[in-house]
Amino acid sequence: MVYKIVKYPDPILEQKCEPVTAFDTPELQQLVADMFETMYASKGVGLAAPQIGISERITVIDCAPATEGEPNPIVLINPEVILKEGKQVGEEGCLSIPGFREDVSRAKKAVVRALNVKGETIEVSGEDLLARAMQHEIDHLNGILFLSHLSPLKRDLIKRKIKKLIREHEWD
Ligand code: NI
């Protein structure tokens, strides 16, 4: 099932999500499958549960649509960044803030420890786009949007443009 994506400024996007406590359940498997379906339908490289209105620490990532590589679906539940190295500055967007892309500085490399749907501990190491996607998605689980990484000037400009789009009913 493809969910409708929650857009900024819905308050759920700025709340810290709750850890998942029940693993290896049909409900969790279905939710993760639906998150992938929703992400691929939107041509995104990552999706976090709050973006479909569920305030739980679950995110799915697949950079393949952007890199034209083989599919590489990654599920991170209750994830934590355990190592960050280097720096990359590159354009970033968000399915909850469609139409806006800005340069964001992130660690070039990131190692994340998380649980999979069975509740097993996994570690995922990524560089470049995968590292960026993991940092962006884990931010979502902490209620942080990429707007928070911009200068106040750029952030306010985007917020004003979104308010205008809302007034003109061009943003739902
Ligand atoms: Ni996002």
mmCIF file of C-alpha atoms and ligand atoms in Angstrom:
data_model
loop_
_atom_site.group_PDB
_atom_site.id
_atom_site.type_symbol
_atom_site.label_atom_id
_atom_site.label_comp_id
_atom_site.label_asym_id
_atom_site.label_seq_id
_atom_site.Cartn_x
_atom_site.Cartn_y
_atom_site.Cartn_z
ATOM 1 C CA MET A 1 0.000 0.000 0.000
ATOM 2 C CA VAL A 2 1.263 3.439 -0.966
ATOM 3 C CA TYR A 3 0.795 5.949 1.839
ATOM 4 C CA LYS A 4 0.222 9.658 1.383
ATOM 5 C CA ILE A 5 3.379 11.481 2.405
ATOM 6 C CA VAL A 6 3.052 13.887 5.312
ATOM 7 C CA LYS A 7 4.317 17.337 4.391
ATOM 8 C CA TYR A 8 5.971 20.105 6.354
ATOM 9 C CA PRO A 9 4.773 21.820 8.591
ATOM 10 C CA ASP A 10 2.855 18.827 10.011
ATOM 11 C CA PRO A 11 3.992 18.680 13.667
ATOM 12 C CA ILE A 12 4.627 14.897 13.538
ATOM 13 C CA LEU A 13 7.703 15.682 11.417
ATOM 14 C CA GLU A 14 9.275 17.624 14.271
ATOM 15 C CA GLN A 15 8.623 15.102 17.042
ATOM 16 C CA LYS A 16 11.087 12.567 18.355
ATOM 17 C CA CYS A 17 9.872 9.083 17.392
ATOM 18 C CA GLU A 18 9.359 6.162 19.771
ATOM 19 C CA PRO A 19 11.602 3.088 19.652
ATOM 20 C CA VAL A 20 10.149 -0.095 18.163
ATOM 21 C CA THR A 21 9.691 -2.831 20.781
ATOM 22 C CA ALA A 22 7.888 -5.643 18.894
ATOM 23 C CA PHE A 23 9.877 -7.446 16.185
ATOM 24 C CA ASP A 24 9.296 -10.254 13.722
ATOM 25 C CA THR A 25 5.573 -9.480 13.548
ATOM 26 C CA PRO A 26 3.407 -9.463 10.399
ATOM 27 C CA GLU A 27 2.487 -5.842 11.211
ATOM 28 C CA LEU A 28 6.112 -4.680 11.202
ATOM 29 C CA GLN A 29 6.863 -6.623 8.001
ATOM 30 C CA GLN A 30 3.819 -5.088 6.307
ATOM 31 C CA LEU A 31 4.711 -1.586 7.482
ATOM 32 C CA VAL A 32 8.269 -1.892 6.123
ATOM 33 C CA ALA A 33 6.972 -3.281 2.798
ATOM 34 C CA ASP A 34 4.529 -0.358 2.559
ATOM 35 C CA MET A 35 7.293 2.119 3.363
ATOM 36 C CA PHE A 36 9.423 0.748 0.491
ATOM 37 C CA GLU A 37 6.420 0.839 -1.853
ATOM 38 C CA THR A 38 5.698 4.451 -0.862
ATOM 39 C CA MET A 39 9.362 5.461 -1.215
ATOM 40 C CA TYR A 40 9.776 3.876 -4.665
ATOM 41 C CA ALA A 41 6.448 5.348 -5.844
ATOM 42 C CA SER A 42 7.748 8.801 -4.857
ATOM 43 C CA LYS A 43 11.181 8.163 -6.413
ATOM 44 C CA GLY A 44 12.879 8.899 -3.100
ATOM 45 C CA VAL A 45 16.067 7.299 -1.790
ATOM 46 C CA GLY A 46 14.850 7.200 1.809
ATOM 47 C CA LEU A 47 11.680 7.374 3.860
ATOM 48 C CA ALA A 48 11.156 7.608 7.603
ATOM 49 C CA ALA A 49 8.016 6.367 9.392
ATOM 50 C CA PRO A 50 6.914 9.860 10.581
ATOM 51 C CA GLN A 51 6.660 10.813 6.889
ATOM 52 C CA ILE A 52 3.692 8.436 6.635
ATOM 53 C CA GLY A 53 2.285 9.589 9.968
ATOM 54 C CA ILE A 54 3.810 6.909 12.205
ATOM 55 C CA SER A 55 5.995 8.228 14.997
ATOM 56 C CA GLU A 56 8.263 5.174 15.305
ATOM 57 C CA ARG A 57 12.005 4.779 14.806
ATOM 58 C CA ILE A 58 11.873 3.016 11.423
ATOM 59 C CA THR A 59 13.454 4.105 8.164
ATOM 60 C CA VAL A 60 13.957 2.535 4.744
ATOM 61 C CA ILE A 61 16.660 3.518 2.259
ATOM 62 C CA ASP A 62 17.615 2.526 -1.274
ATOM 63 C CA CYS A 63 20.010 4.734 -3.217
ATOM 64 C CA ALA A 64 19.611 2.717 -6.439
ATOM 65 C CA PRO A 65 16.943 4.978 -8.010
ATOM 66 C CA ALA A 66 19.412 7.883 -7.827
ATOM 67 C CA THR A 67 22.590 6.022 -8.779
ATOM 68 C CA GLU A 68 20.972 3.704 -11.363
ATOM 69 C CA GLY A 69 22.667 0.807 -9.591
ATOM 70 C CA GLU A 70 21.238 -2.516 -8.458
ATOM 71 C CA PRO A 71 18.461 -2.269 -5.846
ATOM 72 C CA ASN A 72 19.911 -2.205 -2.346
ATOM 73 C CA PRO A 73 17.003 -1.969 0.113
ATOM 74 C CA ILE A 74 18.080 -1.176 3.667
ATOM 75 C CA VAL A 75 15.814 -1.190 6.736
ATOM 76 C CA LEU A 76 17.037 0.564 9.862
ATOM 77 C CA ILE A 77 15.013 0.191 13.057
ATOM 78 C CA ASN A 78 15.990 2.073 16.234
ATOM 79 C CA PRO A 79 19.156 3.199 14.404
ATOM 80 C CA GLU A 80 22.128 5.004 15.894
ATOM 81 C CA VAL A 81 25.047 6.589 14.095
ATOM 82 C CA ILE A 82 28.108 5.032 15.733
ATOM 83 C CA LEU A 83 30.786 6.593 13.534
ATOM 84 C CA LYS A 84 31.003 9.681 11.357
ATOM 85 C CA GLU A 85 34.026 10.605 9.270
ATOM 86 C CA GLY A 86 34.920 13.398 6.892
ATOM 87 C CA LYS A 87 32.626 15.919 5.298
ATOM 88 C CA GLN A 88 30.586 16.221 2.116
ATOM 89 C CA VAL A 89 28.525 19.135 0.912
ATOM 90 C CA GLY A 90 25.820 18.320 -1.582
ATOM 91 C CA GLU A 91 22.257 18.948 -2.645
ATOM 92 C CA GLU A 92 19.596 17.425 -0.487
ATOM 93 C CA GLY A 93 15.828 17.288 -0.681
ATOM 94 C CA CYS A 94 13.013 15.655 1.263
ATOM 95 C CA LEU A 95 9.748 14.017 0.179
ATOM 96 C CA SER A 96 8.014 16.013 2.937
ATOM 97 C CA ILE A 97 9.338 19.302 1.499
ATOM 98 C CA PRO A 98 8.903 18.688 -2.232
ATOM 99 C CA GLY A 99 10.362 21.100 -4.743
ATOM 100 C CA PHE A 100 13.099 22.462 -2.496
ATOM 101 C CA ARG A 101 16.702 21.301 -2.696
ATOM 102 C CA GLU A 102 19.633 22.920 -0.927
ATOM 103 C CA ASP A 103 23.263 22.179 -0.187
ATOM 104 C CA VAL A 104 23.669 20.444 3.164
ATOM 105 C CA SER A 105 26.921 19.534 4.879
ATOM 106 C CA ARG A 106 27.056 15.946 6.178
ATOM 107 C CA ALA A 107 29.686 13.444 7.236
ATOM 108 C CA LYS A 108 31.164 11.749 4.159
ATOM 109 C CA LYS A 109 31.135 8.360 5.815
ATOM 110 C CA ALA A 110 28.747 6.985 8.422
ATOM 111 C CA VAL A 111 28.422 3.691 10.236
ATOM 112 C CA VAL A 112 24.980 2.958 11.657
ATOM 113 C CA ARG A 113 23.967 0.288 14.140
ATOM 114 C CA ALA A 114 20.316 -0.725 13.999
ATOM 115 C CA LEU A 115 17.912 -3.626 14.245
ATOM 116 C CA ASN A 116 16.270 -5.403 11.314
ATOM 117 C CA VAL A 117 12.623 -6.528 11.193
ATOM 118 C CA LYS A 118 13.557 -9.688 13.081
ATOM 119 C CA GLY A 119 15.149 -7.647 15.862
ATOM 120 C CA GLU A 120 18.691 -8.695 14.933
ATOM 121 C CA THR A 121 21.492 -6.154 15.290
ATOM 122 C CA ILE A 122 22.972 -4.996 11.991
ATOM 123 C CA GLU A 123 25.680 -2.493 11.071
ATOM 124 C CA VAL A 124 25.560 -0.564 7.836
ATOM 125 C CA SER A 125 28.543 1.395 6.614
ATOM 126 C CA GLY A 126 28.004 3.957 3.883
ATOM 127 C CA GLU A 127 29.806 6.708 2.040
ATOM 128 C CA ASP A 128 28.628 9.605 -0.081
ATOM 129 C CA LEU A 129 24.908 9.300 -0.959
ATOM 130 C CA LEU A 130 24.234 6.333 1.343
ATOM 131 C CA ALA A 131 25.930 8.129 4.245
ATOM 132 C CA ARG A 132 23.907 11.263 3.462
ATOM 133 C CA ALA A 133 20.639 9.301 3.237
ATOM 134 C CA MET A 134 21.248 7.536 6.554
ATOM 135 C CA GLN A 135 22.028 10.822 8.320
ATOM 136 C CA HIS A 136 18.972 12.525 6.771
ATOM 137 C CA GLU A 137 16.629 9.659 7.704
ATOM 138 C CA ILE A 138 17.933 9.278 11.250
ATOM 139 C CA ASP A 139 17.456 13.037 11.665
ATOM 140 C CA HIS A 140 13.773 12.455 10.763
ATOM 141 C CA LEU A 141 13.449 9.985 13.660
ATOM 142 C CA ASN A 142 14.670 12.750 15.964
ATOM 143 C CA GLY A 143 12.230 15.296 14.534
ATOM 144 C CA ILE A 144 14.928 17.119 12.583
ATOM 145 C CA LEU A 145 14.364 18.240 8.991
ATOM 146 C CA PHE A 146 17.089 19.219 6.524
ATOM 147 C CA LEU A 147 15.883 22.807 6.902
ATOM 148 C CA SER A 148 17.558 22.805 10.333
ATOM 149 C CA HIS A 149 20.943 22.387 8.640
ATOM 150 C CA LEU A 150 20.511 25.514 6.493
ATOM 151 C CA SER A 151 21.419 29.078 7.365
ATOM 152 C CA PRO A 152 18.556 30.942 9.103
ATOM 153 C CA LEU A 153 18.256 33.122 6.006
ATOM 154 C CA LYS A 154 17.749 30.206 3.598
ATOM 155 C CA ARG A 155 15.493 28.404 6.057
ATOM 156 C CA ASP A 156 13.213 31.421 6.502
ATOM 157 C CA LEU A 157 13.056 31.968 2.745
ATOM 158 C CA ILE A 158 11.887 28.385 2.165
ATOM 159 C CA LYS A 159 9.388 28.608 5.040
ATOM 160 C CA ARG A 160 7.949 31.805 3.553
ATOM 161 C CA LYS A 161 7.663 30.182 0.114
ATOM 162 C CA ILE A 162 5.871 27.184 1.651
ATOM 163 C CA LYS A 163 3.447 29.480 3.521
ATOM 164 C CA LYS A 164 2.653 31.157 0.207
ATOM 165 C CA LEU A 165 2.097 27.759 -1.469
ATOM 166 C CA ILE A 166 -0.238 26.782 1.402
ATOM 167 C CA ARG A 167 -2.212 30.021 0.984
ATOM 168 C CA GLU A 168 -2.511 29.338 -2.744
ATOM 169 C CA HIS A 169 -3.605 25.735 -2.064
ATOM 170 C CA GLU A 170 -0.586 24.449 -3.956
ATOM 171 C CA TRP A 171 0.666 22.448 -0.977
ATOM 172 C CA ASP A 172 -1.342 19.677 0.668
HETATM 173 NI NI NI B 1 13.358 13.646 4.328
#
